[in-house]
Short mmCIF file of C-alpha atoms in Angstrom, two decimals:
data_model
loop_
_atom_site.label_atom_id
_atom_site.label_comp_id
_atom_site.label_asym_id
_atom_site.label_seq_id
_atom_site.Cartn_x
_atom_site.Cartn_y
_atom_site.Cartn_z
CA UNK A 1 -122.69 224.22 71.16
CA UNK A 2 -120.45 224.63 72.50
CA UNK A 3 -117.12 226.81 71.17
CA UNK A 4 -114.60 224.74 69.61
CA UNK A 5 -110.83 226.30 70.85
CA UNK A 6 -107.79 225.35 70.06
CA UNK A 7 -104.73 226.71 72.27
CA UNK A 8 -100.87 225.77 71.76
CA UNK A 9 -98.70 226.27 74.53
CA UNK A 10 -101.41 225.19 76.83
CA UNK A 11 -99.64 223.05 79.23
CA UNK A 12 -98.18 226.02 80.98
CA UNK A 13 -97.96 228.95 81.88
CA UNK A 14 -100.22 231.57 79.99
CA UNK A 15 -101.39 229.34 77.83
CA UNK A 16 -103.06 227.17 80.83
CA UNK A 17 -104.65 230.22 82.24
CA UNK A 18 -106.07 230.93 78.67
CA UNK A 19 -107.52 227.26 78.75
CA UNK A 20 -108.87 226.93 82.21
CA UNK A 21 -110.45 230.97 81.25
CA UNK A 22 -111.92 229.64 78.00
CA UNK A 23 -113.67 226.39 79.63
CA UNK A 24 -114.46 229.06 82.83
CA UNK A 25 -116.80 230.17 80.27
CA UNK A 26 -118.09 227.49 78.65
CA UNK A 27 -116.20 226.86 74.96
CA UNK A 28 -113.94 222.68 74.92
CA UNK A 29 -110.59 223.36 74.58
CA UNK A 30 -107.98 221.84 72.90
CA UNK A 31 -104.77 221.76 74.61
CA UNK A 32 -101.94 221.53 72.21
CA UNK A 33 -98.09 221.45 73.68
CA UNK A 34 -95.16 219.75 73.33
CA UNK A 35 -95.11 218.21 76.83
CA UNK A 36 -97.53 215.96 76.71
CA UNK A 37 -97.85 215.88 80.19
CA UNK A 38 -98.18 218.99 80.47
CA UNK A 39 -100.80 219.07 78.52
CA UNK A 40 -103.00 215.95 79.84
CA UNK A 41 -102.34 218.01 83.53
CA UNK A 42 -104.40 221.58 82.15
CA UNK A 43 -106.78 219.36 80.66
CA UNK A 44 -107.35 217.60 83.73
CA UNK A 45 -107.93 220.59 85.69
CA UNK A 46 -110.65 221.14 83.64
CA UNK A 47 -112.14 218.02 83.37
CA UNK A 48 -112.26 218.13 87.47
CA UNK A 49 -114.93 220.60 87.26
CA UNK A 50 -116.84 218.83 84.54
CA UNK A 51 -116.02 221.07 81.88
CA UNK A 52 -114.93 220.01 78.20
CA UNK A 53 -111.19 219.06 77.29
CA UNK A 54 -108.50 216.86 74.90
CA UNK A 55 -104.88 217.33 75.01
CA UNK A 56 -102.67 217.44 72.18
CA UNK A 57 -98.68 217.06 71.75
CA UNK A 58 -97.39 218.92 68.97
CA UNK A 59 -93.98 220.51 68.25
CA UNK A 60 -95.42 223.97 66.37
CA UNK A 61 -92.22 223.52 64.25
CA UNK A 62 -93.29 220.70 62.22
CA UNK A 63 -95.59 221.26 59.89
CA UNK A 64 -96.68 217.54 59.23
CA UNK A 65 -97.30 217.76 62.96
CA UNK A 66 -99.48 220.62 63.04
CA UNK A 67 -101.31 219.70 59.67
CA UNK A 68 -102.07 216.11 61.12
CA UNK A 69 -102.77 217.41 65.04
CA UNK A 70 -105.42 220.51 63.32
CA UNK A 71 -106.38 217.63 61.11
CA UNK A 72 -106.87 215.71 63.80
CA UNK A 73 -109.40 218.10 65.67
CA UNK A 74 -111.58 218.99 63.21
CA UNK A 75 -112.35 215.42 62.52
CA UNK A 76 -113.21 215.13 65.68
CA UNK A 77 -115.22 217.98 66.79
CA UNK A 78 -115.94 219.16 63.21
CA UNK A 79 -114.44 222.52 63.75
CA UNK A 80 -112.10 225.11 65.34
CA UNK A 81 -114.13 228.48 66.41
CA UNK A 82 -110.88 230.27 68.64
CA UNK A 83 -107.30 230.02 67.76
CA UNK A 84 -105.03 230.81 70.86
CA UNK A 85 -101.09 230.16 69.22
CA UNK A 86 -99.47 230.79 72.88
CA UNK A 87 -96.29 228.37 72.49
CA UNK A 88 -93.43 230.38 72.12
CA UNK A 89 -90.25 232.16 74.18
CA UNK A 90 -86.89 234.16 74.38
CA UNK A 91 -84.75 230.70 75.76
CA UNK A 92 -81.27 232.53 74.93
CA UNK A 93 -80.25 235.61 76.79
CA UNK A 94 -76.99 235.88 74.60
CA UNK A 95 -75.31 239.37 72.33
CA UNK A 96 -75.87 239.06 68.66
CA UNK A 97 -72.17 237.97 67.61
CA UNK A 98 -72.98 234.52 70.38
CA UNK A 99 -76.65 233.61 68.64
CA UNK A 100 -75.65 230.56 65.94
CA UNK A 101 -77.90 230.34 63.03
CA UNK A 102 -79.98 227.18 64.79
CA UNK A 103 -80.10 228.71 68.27
CA UNK A 104 -81.66 232.15 65.36
CA UNK A 105 -84.06 229.83 63.78
CA UNK A 106 -85.22 227.77 67.19
CA UNK A 107 -86.40 231.21 68.11
CA UNK A 108 -88.20 232.49 64.95
CA UNK A 109 -89.96 228.55 63.90
CA UNK A 110 -91.38 228.37 68.16
CA UNK A 111 -92.67 232.10 67.74
CA UNK A 112 -93.34 232.80 64.26
CA UNK A 113 -93.18 229.83 61.83
CA UNK A 114 -95.89 228.25 64.27
CA UNK A 115 -98.56 230.76 64.59
CA UNK A 116 -98.29 230.85 60.98
CA UNK A 117 -98.99 227.38 60.82
CA UNK A 118 -101.28 226.46 63.22
CA UNK A 119 -103.44 230.45 60.96
CA UNK A 120 -102.98 227.98 58.34
CA UNK A 121 -104.10 224.80 58.86
CA UNK A 122 -106.63 226.01 61.05
CA UNK A 123 -108.06 229.10 58.18
CA UNK A 124 -109.92 226.98 56.24
CA UNK A 125 -112.40 225.30 58.62
CA UNK A 126 -112.95 229.14 60.13
CA UNK A 127 -113.56 230.71 56.38
CA UNK A 128 -115.94 227.88 55.80
CA UNK A 129 -118.01 228.82 58.91
CA UNK A 130 -117.52 232.56 58.10
CA UNK A 131 -116.89 232.99 61.75
CA UNK A 132 -113.56 232.45 63.80
CA UNK A 133 -111.23 234.26 65.89
CA UNK A 134 -107.63 234.20 65.70
CA UNK A 135 -105.69 234.99 68.31
CA UNK A 136 -101.72 235.47 68.40
CA UNK A 137 -99.45 236.13 71.16
CA UNK A 138 -96.41 239.09 70.68
CA UNK A 139 -94.43 240.56 73.46
CA UNK A 140 -93.42 244.60 74.43
CA UNK A 141 -90.97 243.30 73.12
CA UNK A 142 -91.38 243.17 69.73
CA UNK A 143 -92.59 246.69 69.90
CA UNK A 144 -89.78 247.89 72.17
CA UNK A 145 -86.87 245.27 71.35
CA UNK A 146 -84.71 244.11 74.03
CA UNK A 147 -80.99 243.61 74.08
CA UNK A 148 -79.97 240.06 74.52
CA UNK A 149 -82.70 239.06 72.88
CA UNK A 150 -82.80 240.27 69.03
CA UNK A 151 -84.18 236.77 67.97
CA UNK A 152 -87.44 236.66 70.52
CA UNK A 153 -87.73 240.70 69.38
CA UNK A 154 -87.39 239.89 65.36
CA UNK A 155 -89.85 237.35 66.04
CA UNK A 156 -92.79 238.54 67.53
CA UNK A 157 -92.76 242.08 65.90
CA UNK A 158 -93.39 239.57 62.92
CA UNK A 159 -96.08 237.80 64.24
CA UNK A 160 -97.83 241.40 64.90
CA UNK A 161 -96.93 242.62 60.99
CA UNK A 162 -98.13 238.85 60.08
CA UNK A 163 -101.51 239.16 62.12
CA UNK A 164 -102.49 242.61 60.53
CA UNK A 165 -101.92 240.11 56.93
CA UNK A 166 -103.70 237.78 57.95
CA UNK A 167 -106.79 239.88 59.94
CA UNK A 168 -106.64 241.90 55.76
CA UNK A 169 -107.03 238.72 54.24
CA UNK A 170 -109.72 236.80 56.62
CA UNK A 171 -112.33 240.01 57.44
CA UNK A 172 -114.50 239.58 54.56
CA UNK A 173 -115.11 235.74 55.98
CA UNK A 174 -116.00 236.95 59.28
CA UNK A 175 -112.78 235.98 60.77
CA UNK A 176 -110.68 238.19 63.22
CA UNK A 177 -107.14 238.17 63.84
CA UNK A 178 -105.34 239.90 66.86
CA UNK A 179 -102.54 239.93 69.12
CA UNK A 180 -102.05 240.06 72.38
CA UNK A 181 -98.75 241.33 73.85
CA UNK A 182 -98.10 240.86 77.23
CA UNK A 183 -95.42 242.55 79.46
CA UNK A 184 -93.79 241.07 82.16
CA UNK A 185 -95.43 237.90 83.82
CA UNK A 186 -95.04 235.77 86.64
CA UNK A 187 -95.02 232.59 84.32
CA UNK A 188 -93.60 229.52 86.29
CA UNK A 189 -90.77 229.88 83.86
CA UNK A 190 -90.26 233.87 84.16
CA UNK A 191 -90.38 233.09 87.91
CA UNK A 192 -87.01 230.57 87.80
CA UNK A 193 -84.70 232.98 85.77
CA UNK A 194 -85.68 235.82 88.31
CA UNK A 195 -84.53 236.30 91.83
CA UNK A 196 -86.78 237.70 93.83
CA UNK A 197 -84.76 241.09 94.81
CA UNK A 198 -84.77 241.91 90.62
CA UNK A 199 -88.50 240.86 89.94
CA UNK A 200 -89.70 243.40 93.40
CA UNK A 201 -87.54 246.23 91.51
CA UNK A 202 -88.91 245.10 88.21
CA UNK A 203 -92.00 245.43 89.85
CA UNK A 204 -92.04 249.10 91.12
CA UNK A 205 -91.11 250.38 87.31
CA UNK A 206 -94.70 249.17 86.35
CA UNK A 207 -96.88 252.01 87.28
CA UNK A 208 -99.76 249.32 88.22
CA UNK A 209 -96.84 248.44 91.02
CA UNK A 210 -97.06 244.82 89.96
CA UNK A 211 -96.42 242.13 87.30
CA UNK A 212 -98.82 240.79 85.76
CA UNK A 213 -100.22 237.45 86.28
CA UNK A 214 -101.37 234.18 83.53
CA UNK A 215 -104.93 235.06 84.60
CA UNK A 216 -104.66 238.59 83.67
CA UNK A 217 -103.13 237.72 80.31
CA UNK A 218 -106.34 234.99 80.32
CA UNK A 219 -108.27 237.73 80.23
CA UNK A 220 -106.96 239.72 77.40
CA UNK A 221 -107.19 236.53 75.17
CA UNK A 222 -110.60 235.79 76.71
CA UNK A 223 -111.68 239.12 75.13
CA UNK A 224 -110.80 238.67 71.91
CA UNK A 225 -112.57 235.72 71.76
CA UNK A 226 -115.66 237.26 72.69
CA UNK A 227 -118.55 238.49 71.36
CA UNK A 228 -117.58 242.22 72.97
CA UNK A 229 -114.69 242.69 70.63
CA UNK A 230 -116.67 241.70 67.47
CA UNK A 231 -115.33 245.48 65.96
CA UNK A 232 -111.16 244.32 66.27
CA UNK A 233 -109.53 242.83 64.42
CA UNK A 234 -105.56 243.37 63.06
CA UNK A 235 -104.96 244.74 66.25
CA UNK A 236 -102.16 244.02 69.38
CA UNK A 237 -103.75 244.84 72.79
CA UNK A 238 -100.84 245.33 75.79
CA UNK A 239 -101.34 243.69 78.52
CA UNK A 240 -98.56 245.33 80.45
CA UNK A 241 -98.97 247.84 83.71
CA UNK A 242 -99.06 250.46 81.63
CA UNK A 243 -95.13 248.95 81.31
CA UNK A 244 -94.98 250.02 77.76
CA UNK A 245 -97.24 252.96 76.28
CA UNK A 246 -96.81 252.47 72.16
CA UNK B 1 -77.50 267.62 48.82
CA UNK B 2 -74.09 269.13 50.83
CA UNK B 3 -71.94 266.98 50.78
CA UNK B 4 -72.44 264.34 53.83
CA UNK B 5 -68.92 264.03 55.25
CA UNK B 6 -69.11 259.51 53.66
CA UNK B 7 -65.64 260.34 51.98
CA UNK B 8 -63.24 257.51 52.51
CA UNK B 9 -65.31 255.12 54.55
CA UNK B 10 -66.76 252.17 53.41
CA UNK B 11 -70.13 250.40 53.03
CA UNK B 12 -71.32 247.01 52.40
CA UNK B 13 -74.91 247.12 50.26
CA UNK B 14 -77.00 243.35 50.28
CA UNK B 15 -79.18 243.52 47.47
CA UNK B 16 -77.06 245.82 46.19
CA UNK B 17 -77.60 244.91 42.38
CA UNK B 18 -80.57 245.84 41.24
CA UNK B 19 -83.38 248.45 42.33
CA UNK B 20 -83.76 249.97 45.69
CA UNK B 21 -80.04 248.64 46.82
CA UNK B 22 -78.62 249.28 43.18
CA UNK B 23 -79.64 253.10 43.68
CA UNK B 24 -78.41 252.89 47.43
CA UNK B 25 -75.16 252.17 45.85
CA UNK B 26 -74.26 255.03 43.36
CA UNK B 27 -75.70 256.95 46.01
CA UNK B 28 -73.38 256.13 48.13
CA UNK B 29 -70.45 256.50 45.82
CA UNK B 30 -71.84 259.75 45.17
CA UNK B 31 -70.23 260.77 47.96
CA UNK B 32 -67.35 259.19 47.89
CA UNK B 33 -67.89 255.99 49.86
CA UNK B 34 -65.98 252.80 48.93
CA UNK B 35 -68.72 250.30 48.75
CA UNK B 36 -69.13 246.04 48.67
CA UNK B 37 -72.27 245.52 46.69
CA UNK B 38 -73.44 241.97 47.56
CA UNK B 39 -76.07 240.13 45.72
CA UNK B 40 -77.29 236.72 44.48
CA UNK B 41 -77.44 237.69 41.14
CA UNK B 42 -73.61 237.88 39.95
CA UNK B 43 -73.16 239.60 37.00
CA UNK B 44 -75.66 242.42 38.00
CA UNK B 45 -73.68 242.93 40.56
CA UNK B 46 -70.49 243.59 38.87
CA UNK B 47 -72.38 246.04 36.31
CA UNK B 48 -73.40 248.25 39.48
CA UNK B 49 -69.57 247.94 40.87
CA UNK B 50 -68.69 248.69 37.88
CA UNK B 51 -70.76 252.37 37.92
CA UNK B 52 -69.99 252.57 41.09
CA UNK B 53 -66.21 253.12 40.43
CA UNK B 54 -67.21 256.03 37.45
CA UNK B 55 -68.00 257.78 40.68
CA UNK B 56 -64.16 257.50 41.34
CA UNK B 57 -64.25 255.10 44.82
CA UNK B 58 -63.41 251.40 44.80
CA UNK B 59 -66.11 249.06 44.89
CA UNK B 60 -65.86 244.99 44.74
CA UNK B 61 -69.15 242.99 43.49
CA UNK B 62 -69.57 240.03 45.15
CA UNK B 63 -71.77 236.75 44.87
CA UNK B 64 -73.73 236.82 48.25
CA UNK B 65 -76.87 234.73 49.76
CA UNK B 66 -77.76 236.47 52.77
CA UNK B 67 -79.37 233.55 54.12
CA UNK B 68 -76.26 231.24 53.84
CA UNK B 69 -73.85 231.65 57.09
CA UNK B 70 -70.71 230.24 54.91
CA UNK B 71 -71.90 232.96 51.98
CA UNK B 72 -72.29 235.96 54.33
CA UNK B 73 -68.72 235.23 55.82
CA UNK B 74 -67.51 235.61 52.86
CA UNK B 75 -68.46 238.47 52.41
CA UNK B 76 -67.22 239.34 55.45
CA UNK B 77 -64.12 238.03 54.58
CA UNK B 78 -63.68 240.28 51.38
CA UNK B 79 -65.10 243.22 52.04
CA UNK B 80 -63.14 243.56 55.47
CA UNK B 81 -60.00 241.91 53.65
CA UNK B 82 -60.31 244.69 50.99
CA UNK B 83 -61.17 248.00 53.46
CA UNK B 84 -60.06 246.57 56.66
CA UNK B 85 -62.84 248.67 57.83
CA UNK B 86 -66.83 248.56 57.32
CA UNK B 87 -68.81 251.43 58.74
CA UNK B 88 -72.08 250.92 56.82
CA UNK B 89 -73.81 248.19 56.33
CA UNK B 90 -77.01 248.64 54.02
CA UNK B 91 -79.44 245.63 54.67
CA UNK B 92 -81.62 245.05 51.32
CA UNK B 93 -81.31 241.93 50.36
CA UNK B 94 -85.31 241.07 49.64
CA UNK B 95 -87.56 238.67 48.02
CA UNK B 96 -91.85 239.31 48.12
CA UNK B 97 -93.20 235.86 46.58
CA UNK B 98 -97.06 237.01 46.76
CA UNK B 99 -99.10 234.41 48.17
CA UNK B 100 -101.95 234.41 50.75
CA UNK B 101 -101.68 232.46 53.52
CA UNK B 102 -103.37 229.32 53.25
CA UNK B 103 -101.71 228.93 50.40
CA UNK B 104 -98.07 229.50 51.59
CA UNK B 105 -96.20 226.67 51.38
CA UNK B 106 -93.32 225.47 54.09
CA UNK B 107 -90.72 225.80 51.51
CA UNK B 108 -91.61 229.71 50.55
CA UNK B 109 -92.19 230.51 54.33
CA UNK B 110 -88.19 229.85 54.60
CA UNK B 111 -86.76 231.50 52.67
CA UNK B 112 -88.69 234.67 52.86
CA UNK B 113 -88.52 235.02 56.42
CA UNK B 114 -84.66 233.57 55.87
CA UNK B 115 -83.68 236.02 53.49
CA UNK B 116 -85.08 239.01 54.44
CA UNK B 117 -85.19 238.82 58.32
CA UNK B 118 -82.28 235.85 59.14
CA UNK B 119 -79.97 237.58 56.41
CA UNK B 120 -80.12 240.79 58.64
CA UNK B 121 -79.25 238.85 61.53
CA UNK B 122 -76.65 237.01 59.67
CA UNK B 123 -75.03 240.02 58.21
CA UNK B 124 -75.43 242.19 60.86
CA UNK B 125 -73.39 239.29 63.00
CA UNK B 126 -71.03 239.35 60.33
CA UNK B 127 -69.98 243.12 60.55
CA UNK B 128 -70.83 243.94 64.31
CA UNK B 129 -67.52 242.79 66.11
CA UNK B 130 -65.65 244.55 64.02
CA UNK B 131 -67.77 248.08 64.37
CA UNK B 132 -67.99 247.43 68.09
CA UNK B 133 -63.92 247.35 68.02
CA UNK B 134 -63.92 250.45 65.98
CA UNK B 135 -66.15 252.05 68.09
CA UNK B 136 -68.48 253.19 65.36
CA UNK B 137 -70.07 252.11 62.87
CA UNK B 138 -74.08 252.13 61.10
CA UNK B 139 -76.47 249.50 60.39
CA UNK B 140 -79.41 251.05 58.24
CA UNK B 141 -81.79 247.96 56.93
CA UNK B 142 -84.59 248.72 54.32
CA UNK B 143 -88.01 246.66 55.82
CA UNK B 144 -91.28 247.72 54.38
CA UNK B 145 -94.57 250.42 55.22
CA UNK B 146 -96.05 246.97 55.28
CA UNK B 147 -94.66 245.94 58.53
CA UNK B 148 -96.76 248.71 59.92
CA UNK B 149 -100.06 247.82 57.77
CA UNK B 150 -99.94 244.32 56.85
CA UNK B 151 -100.56 243.28 53.17
CA UNK B 152 -103.16 240.97 51.27
CA UNK B 153 -100.76 238.25 49.89
CA UNK B 154 -98.36 239.23 51.95
CA UNK B 155 -97.69 237.64 55.41
CA UNK B 156 -94.98 236.44 55.44
CA UNK B 157 -93.35 239.37 53.74
CA UNK B 158 -95.38 241.49 56.19
CA UNK B 159 -93.79 238.65 59.33
CA UNK B 160 -90.18 239.61 58.28
CA UNK B 161 -90.36 242.95 57.22
CA UNK B 162 -92.39 243.58 60.78
CA UNK B 163 -89.12 241.18 61.94
CA UNK B 164 -86.48 243.57 60.70
CA UNK B 165 -88.14 246.63 62.92
CA UNK B 166 -88.46 244.61 65.74
CA UNK B 167 -85.25 243.14 65.30
CA UNK B 168 -83.32 246.91 64.85
CA UNK B 169 -84.88 248.22 67.87
CA UNK B 170 -82.98 245.01 69.81
CA UNK B 171 -79.68 245.33 68.27
CA UNK B 172 -79.54 249.71 68.62
CA UNK B 173 -79.98 248.60 72.57
CA UNK B 174 -76.73 245.73 72.36
CA UNK B 175 -75.03 247.83 69.68
CA UNK B 176 -75.77 251.31 71.44
CA UNK B 177 -72.95 251.04 74.22
CA UNK B 178 -70.25 251.02 71.52
CA UNK B 179 -70.87 253.49 69.24
CA UNK B 180 -72.91 252.02 66.68
CA UNK B 181 -75.98 252.43 65.37
CA UNK B 182 -78.85 250.71 63.83
CA UNK B 183 -82.28 252.00 61.84
CA UNK B 184 -84.61 250.72 59.81
CA UNK B 185 -85.72 252.41 56.75
CA UNK B 186 -89.81 252.07 55.78
CA UNK B 187 -90.24 252.84 52.05
CA UNK B 188 -94.20 251.95 50.68
CA UNK B 189 -94.89 250.87 47.23
CA UNK B 190 -91.28 251.73 44.44
CA UNK B 191 -90.93 251.30 41.26
CA UNK B 192 -88.78 249.00 41.07
CA UNK B 193 -88.75 245.02 39.28
CA UNK B 194 -90.11 243.04 42.38
CA UNK B 195 -93.72 245.40 42.33
CA UNK B 196 -93.30 245.70 38.19
CA UNK B 197 -93.72 242.01 38.26
CA UNK B 198 -97.26 241.38 39.15
CA UNK B 199 -98.96 244.50 37.46
CA UNK B 200 -99.94 246.14 34.57
CA UNK B 201 -98.10 249.51 33.54
CA UNK B 202 -100.86 251.78 34.78
CA UNK B 203 -102.44 249.55 37.54
CA UNK B 204 -98.98 250.01 38.28
CA UNK B 205 -98.99 254.02 37.83
CA UNK B 206 -102.28 254.09 39.38
CA UNK B 207 -100.80 252.43 42.83
CA UNK B 208 -97.79 254.57 42.73
CA UNK B 209 -99.65 257.71 42.64
CA UNK B 210 -101.24 256.36 45.39
CA UNK B 211 -100.23 258.57 48.40
CA UNK B 212 -101.11 261.73 49.78
CA UNK B 213 -98.27 264.37 47.86
CA UNK B 214 -99.06 262.16 44.33
CA UNK B 215 -95.96 261.61 43.77
CA UNK B 216 -94.51 257.84 41.79
CA UNK B 217 -91.32 257.09 44.36
CA UNK B 218 -87.89 255.78 42.47
CA UNK B 219 -85.44 253.64 44.21
CA UNK B 220 -83.23 257.08 44.07
CA UNK B 221 -85.57 258.84 46.88
CA UNK B 222 -84.33 256.85 49.85
CA UNK B 223 -80.70 257.81 49.29
CA UNK B 224 -81.47 261.15 51.01
CA UNK B 225 -82.83 258.87 53.73
CA UNK B 226 -79.62 256.51 53.86
CA UNK B 227 -77.13 258.99 53.36
CA UNK B 228 -78.48 261.29 56.13
CA UNK B 229 -78.59 258.16 58.68
CA UNK B 230 -75.36 256.93 57.50
CA UNK B 231 -73.72 260.55 58.09
CA UNK B 232 -72.60 261.60 61.35
CA UNK B 233 -75.92 264.32 61.27
CA UNK B 234 -77.65 261.47 62.44
CA UNK B 235 -75.46 260.11 65.15
CA UNK B 236 -78.78 260.39 67.98
CA UNK B 237 -80.68 258.60 66.16
CA UNK B 238 -80.98 254.31 66.96
CA UNK B 239 -83.55 252.05 67.19
CA UNK B 240 -86.55 254.07 64.70
CA UNK B 241 -87.55 253.08 61.78
CA UNK B 242 -87.88 256.10 59.43
CA UNK B 243 -90.92 255.86 57.05
CA UNK B 244 -90.06 257.41 53.13
CA UNK B 245 -93.44 257.02 51.40
CA UNK B 246 -94.80 260.22 50.49
CA UNK B 247 -96.99 260.25 53.87
CA UNK B 248 -99.02 257.01 52.75
CA UNK B 249 -98.33 255.39 56.69
CA UNK B 250 -98.26 258.14 59.17
CA UNK B 251 -97.06 256.68 62.23
#
C-alpha cells in the first residue's frame, strides 16, 4: 500500500511542489490548506496523472480544526506515514516597535504553533505503527535573523528547537523528525513582493547564482521522507544555493 | 573582578525575584547599577530589591506579567519614570512545565510561548524606543542550551528558547545602527528552583555535574557573562548566543 502524506500549506508554493513531488513518487497525498480552492487545485493537478490526492481545509492555528482534520484523515486512510508542515509565512516587514502583540502572535501561531498542533495530533498514529517521518519547515532567517522579521525569525528558530526535542521523544518509536530550511525561493508569494531587479541582485549574492525553486525545496522534503535518510533525525537541511552556511 | 564601569547605569531584570534573575540583580547592584526587579511574584521581588539596596543603589520592585501588554507597559512607565533611562534590559522570566508533545495542552503551549518568547518581544518593544533615542542600550536574554540540543518533555520550552535566539539575531540587526546590542546567554542546567522541582537531590546533583568541568553550576556563575555583555568591553558583540555551561554543549 502507498504511504500516506499529509502536507500543510499544500495549496501554493513550496507545499504545492512537495505534494506534486510526493505524488510522482507514488505517495498518496492529503493537501491541507486554509484556502480550500488552492488545496483543490493542487489535488486536481495530481489526479490528472491518476494519482491519489484529497484536499482538506484547515487553519493550522486552530487546535480544534487541526484535531478534526487529522481525525478525519485517520478515519478514512487508517494512518499517516509522512507529515510535512509547510504552512507558514513572514507576513509583515515591520520594525519591532511597529508590531502589535496580535501580529506577533499571528506569525508565531501560523509558523510554530501550527507545526506543534499537527505534530501532536499525528504522532500517536506514527507511534502506533512504529514508523513515520515528520518534516517541518524553518528558514535561513531562523538561523541568521532578519531585520524587520523579528517574529518570523523567532518562529523559525523555534521550529528548529521544537523539532530537535520531538526527534528525541519519538526516536525510540521509529519516527524521524527533521527540518528543511529554504533560502530565497521563487514562490508565487515571494515573486509578488519583489521587483525583478531586486530579485536579480539577490540571486547574484547566492553562490550558486540563482534563487531556489519550489521544486528544489521539494526534493529535500522527499529525501527526508525516503529510506535514503533512514539514519537522519533532529537535523536541519538548508537548501539555499549556499547563501547561508551555518 | 575588575569593575565593569556599570556605575550609575540603570537596568531592568525580568524574572528577578529568584534563581538566575535574582543573581543577576545582585550582581548588577554590586556594580552600582540601579535596578527595577520585574517579577510576577511581588513579595519576592520586593525582598530582592531590598537586598540590592544594601549595595547602595536605587532598586525598585515592579510586579510584572511579561506576557501581558498592559503589565509590561506599566513596567516601562515605572522604570523609565524612576531612572529616566534604561541602559540594560535582562530578559530572564521563564517557565518550564515539563510535558511530552503528545501531552502538551494548548493552554500550556500558549503560556510557555507567551511568557518565555512573547515576553522577550513585549519587553524589548517597550524599552527599544528609549534605547534608540539615547543611541545606546544592552539587551541580554537568558535562553538555554536546550535551544541547541532539544530536550525530551521540553519541545515547547526548546521552541521558546530557540525562538529567543532567532529573535535576538533579528533584533540585533534591527537595532545595531542605533548603538543597541542584543545577545542571548545559554546556560544548561543550573541549581535553581526549576530543576529542583522534579528531581531528588541525588538525581539533581548527578545531573548538575555531568559536564566536562564536573562542576555544579549555581545561578551566580552566569553573572560574570551578563555583566560582561552589559559592559563597554562587549560593545562589539551583538546577535550572539553565548554558552555558559561548563562545556556541556559546544557549538
